[in-house]
Amino acid sequence: MEIIHVSAECYPVAKAGGLGDVVGALPRYQNQLGHIAKVVMPMYRTKYLYNHQWEVVHKGGANLGYWWFEYTVIKEATNAQGFDLYLIDIAGLLDREKIYGYDDDTERFTAFQIAVVDWIAKWSHKPSVIHVHDYHTGLIPFMLKNCVGFRNLADVPTVLTVHNAQYQGWMGWDKSHYIPEWDAWKWGLLEWNNTINPLASAIKNAWKVTTVSWSYLDELKYMSNGLEALFEYEKGKCSGILNGIDTEVWNPETDKYIDDHYKALDVKRGKAASKEKLCETFELDPEKPLFIFIGRLVGEKAADILPQVIGDSFYHIGRKMNFLILGSGEPYVESQLEILKAYSAGDYNVYIGYNEALSHQMYAGADFLLMPSRVEPCGLNQMYAMRYGTVPVVRKTGGLKDTVIDYGEPDGYGITHLYASVGDVTQAVYRAIELYEDKKRLKEVRKQMMKLDFSWDNSAQQYINLYSTLQ
Ligand code: ADP
Ligand code: GLC
């Protein structure tokens, strides 16, 4: 099969979170299964662009409403990622450094999607399936079925993967003319709650919908930022396929970002060496258990409760542990975390920003990873942590619930708690310290986690099976 993934992110070209990791890995695993998986994404001005060789494969033009734009499709010339990678350039819209966060994101991603479909419509053959990811590519299933100019693609199967239903890409009806000429009576297929909702539209129009864990699929029916009734109504075509992790990129034996490589057998030595360096950089005490948090500092991740969790842990448990945080997001949370340094120097530090190398060094050097998420569709951090022998301390929700079993349960290895509350997380920190002090149990838990198989092999095949039902 020829599978076209369309996405706003793809590691290492451009990544803001887990979506990038997934789209950067899944196609390679699908190719290994004997298929032809390709990725199409916007041509942002990131480092990757300048460090690789490209060839122009197509030039075209289309309308975004009344505005005519030209687009160029380039292809990475050396197959560096293990799949065909295409970037679409649109001057004035996509030629920027960042992925998201601009006032004209609606225009940027709508034009990108139009260019993708316009280009594919000109191929001499049709792909077996177009797989779109999240709302940034959510108008594509509608356009394929309902735009007059793309009728030749109406029978191309589409699959939507919902990585995060919090963000839906709402746009007012005043922008409906952006979408190339479409059958006006089909407006209901674009709409949810009186506005154009690209994610809702994709759920309605895609042939199949997947979410990135089984528990998240259940949760969406009662907690999906307004789309609950839609997920309930469309449940017949929805299924959960758990994300895998790229075991080549995330491997403590070979990781290019860490100096002291290790495997399960010498995890104690390897982690101690990485921890030593990390603690030196951030002025922490390597003798104490090190808790880390890595991620977007937003409500979904419950990052706002971290300052109080840290304060309360010191107060109730004592200064028996260190905390190190890496992330960026809401300015209020960032400033609270910065302020905390003044009170907790020596036991706490924070790096505000995005730093891929540091994230790897932290997974390697930490003892525990905190993930108190309010919503976590899948979560990759906990899987990376476990591969590096770092015990995840997670809230029982979404993909966290599906991947982490509390070490108090049979065959368990992580630490779980029920609520994203300061009390629950602090209690979990207390349990983590108990585990840290029980050296024998800690050793067993680390070994057990490092044996778990979170590779893509299984999930990549599940996607293939799903596409096969559509052929
Ligand atoms: P989400 O996609 O919701 O942000 P995931 O757990 O699926 O959450 O994936 C997050 C990914 O982004 C992981 O690869 C994590 O290491 C990475 N990440 C998040 N924040 C940062 C940061 N500030 N610096 C480096 N990597 C980060
Ligand atoms: C989203 C989710 C995260 C998931 C990732 C990749 O960003 O928030 O839980 O792991 O997508 O699917």
Coordinates of N, CA and C and ligand atoms in Angstrom, one line a residue, residues 9 16-23 133-134 161-167 211-213 216 241 243-244 296 300-301 371 373 375-383 399-400 456 463, ligand 2:
E9 N 3.7 18.3 12.1 CA 5.0 18.0 12.7 C 5.6 16.7 12.3
A16 N 7.0 19.8 18.1 CA 6.6 20.6 19.3 C 6.2 19.6 20.4
G17 N 5.9 18.4 20.1 CA 5.5 17.4 21.1 C 5.5 16.0 20.5
G18 N 4.6 15.2 21.1 CA 4.6 13.8 20.7 C 4.1 13.6 19.3
L19 N 3.3 14.4 18.7 CA 2.8 14.3 17.3 C 4.1 14.2 16.4
G20 N 5.0 15.0 16.6 CA 6.3 15.0 15.8 C 7.0 13.6 15.9
D21 N 7.1 13.1 17.2 CA 7.7 11.8 17.4 C 7.0 10.7 16.6
V22 N 5.7 10.7 16.7 CA 4.9 9.7 16.1 C 5.1 9.7 14.6
V23 N 4.9 10.9 14.0 CA 4.9 11.0 12.5 C 6.4 10.8 12.0
H133 N -3.4 13.8 10.6 CA -3.1 13.8 12.0 C -3.6 15.1 12.6
D134 N -4.5 15.0 13.5 CA -5.0 16.2 14.3 C -5.6 17.3 13.4
T161 N -6.1 10.3 12.7 CA -5.6 10.0 14.1 C -5.8 11.2 15.0
V162 N -6.5 11.0 16.1 CA -6.7 12.1 17.0 C -5.6 11.9 18.1
H163 N -4.6 12.8 18.0 CA -3.5 12.8 19.0 C -4.0 13.7 20.2
N164 N -4.8 14.7 19.9 CA -5.2 15.6 21.0 C -6.5 16.3 20.6
A165 N -7.6 16.0 21.3 CA -8.8 16.6 20.9 C -9.1 18.0 21.6
Q166 N -8.1 18.4 22.4 CA -8.3 19.7 23.1 C -8.3 20.8 22.0
Y167 N -7.4 20.6 21.0 CA -7.2 21.7 20.0 C -8.0 21.3 18.8
T211 N -7.6 6.8 17.8 CA -7.0 7.6 18.9 C -5.8 6.9 19.4
V212 N -4.9 7.6 20.1 CA -3.6 7.0 20.4 C -3.5 6.1 21.7
S213 N -4.6 5.8 22.3 CA -4.7 4.8 23.3 C -6.1 4.4 23.5
Y216 N -8.0 6.6 26.2 CA -8.4 7.9 25.7 C -9.6 7.8 24.8
I241 N -5.4 2.8 18.9 CA -4.1 2.1 18.6 C -3.0 2.8 19.4
N243 N 0.3 4.3 20.7 CA 1.6 4.7 20.1 C 2.7 3.8 20.5
G244 N 3.7 3.7 19.6 CA 5.0 3.1 20.0 C 6.0 4.1 20.2
R296 N 5.1 20.3 27.9 CA 4.5 21.6 27.7 C 3.9 22.1 29.1
E300 N -3.4 20.9 30.6 CA -3.6 19.5 30.3 C -2.5 18.6 31.0
K301 N -1.3 19.2 31.1 CA -0.2 18.4 31.7 C -0.2 18.6 33.2
M371 N 4.3 12.8 35.8 CA 3.3 13.1 34.7 C 2.0 13.1 35.4
S373 N -0.7 14.5 34.4 CA -1.6 15.1 33.4 C -3.1 15.0 33.7
V375 N -5.2 15.5 31.2 CA -5.5 14.8 29.9 C -4.2 14.2 29.3
E376 N -4.2 13.0 29.0 CA -3.0 12.4 28.3 C -3.4 11.4 27.3
P377 N -3.6 11.8 26.0 CA -4.1 10.9 25.0 C -3.3 9.6 24.9
C378 N -2.0 9.8 24.9 CA -1.1 8.6 25.0 C 0.0 8.9 26.0
G379 N 0.8 9.9 25.6 CA 2.0 10.2 26.4 C 3.2 9.3 25.9
L380 N 4.2 9.9 25.6 CA 5.4 9.2 25.1 C 6.5 9.3 26.2
N381 N 6.5 10.4 27.0 CA 7.5 10.5 28.0 C 7.6 9.4 29.0
Q382 N 6.5 8.8 29.4 CA 6.6 7.7 30.3 C 7.2 6.5 29.7
M383 N 7.0 6.3 28.4 CA 7.6 5.2 27.7 C 9.1 5.4 27.5
G399 N -3.5 7.3 28.0 CA -2.4 6.4 27.7 C -1.6 6.0 28.9
L400 N -1.6 6.9 29.9 CA -0.7 6.6 31.1 C -1.3 5.4 31.8
W456 N 7.4 0.2 17.9 CA 6.3 0.4 17.0 C 5.8 -0.8 16.2
Y463 N -2.2 -0.4 12.2 CA -2.6 0.6 11.3 C -2.7 0.0 9.9
Ligands
GLC2 C1 -0.5 14.5 21.7 C2 -0.9 14.0 23.1 C3 0.1 13.0 23.7 C4 0.4 11.9 22.6 C5 1.0 12.6 21.4 C6 1.3 11.7 20.3 O1 0.2 15.6 21.7 O2 -1.0 15.1 24.0 O3 -0.5 12.4 24.8 O4 1.4 11.1 23.1 O5 0.0 13.5 20.9 O6 0.3 10.9 19.9

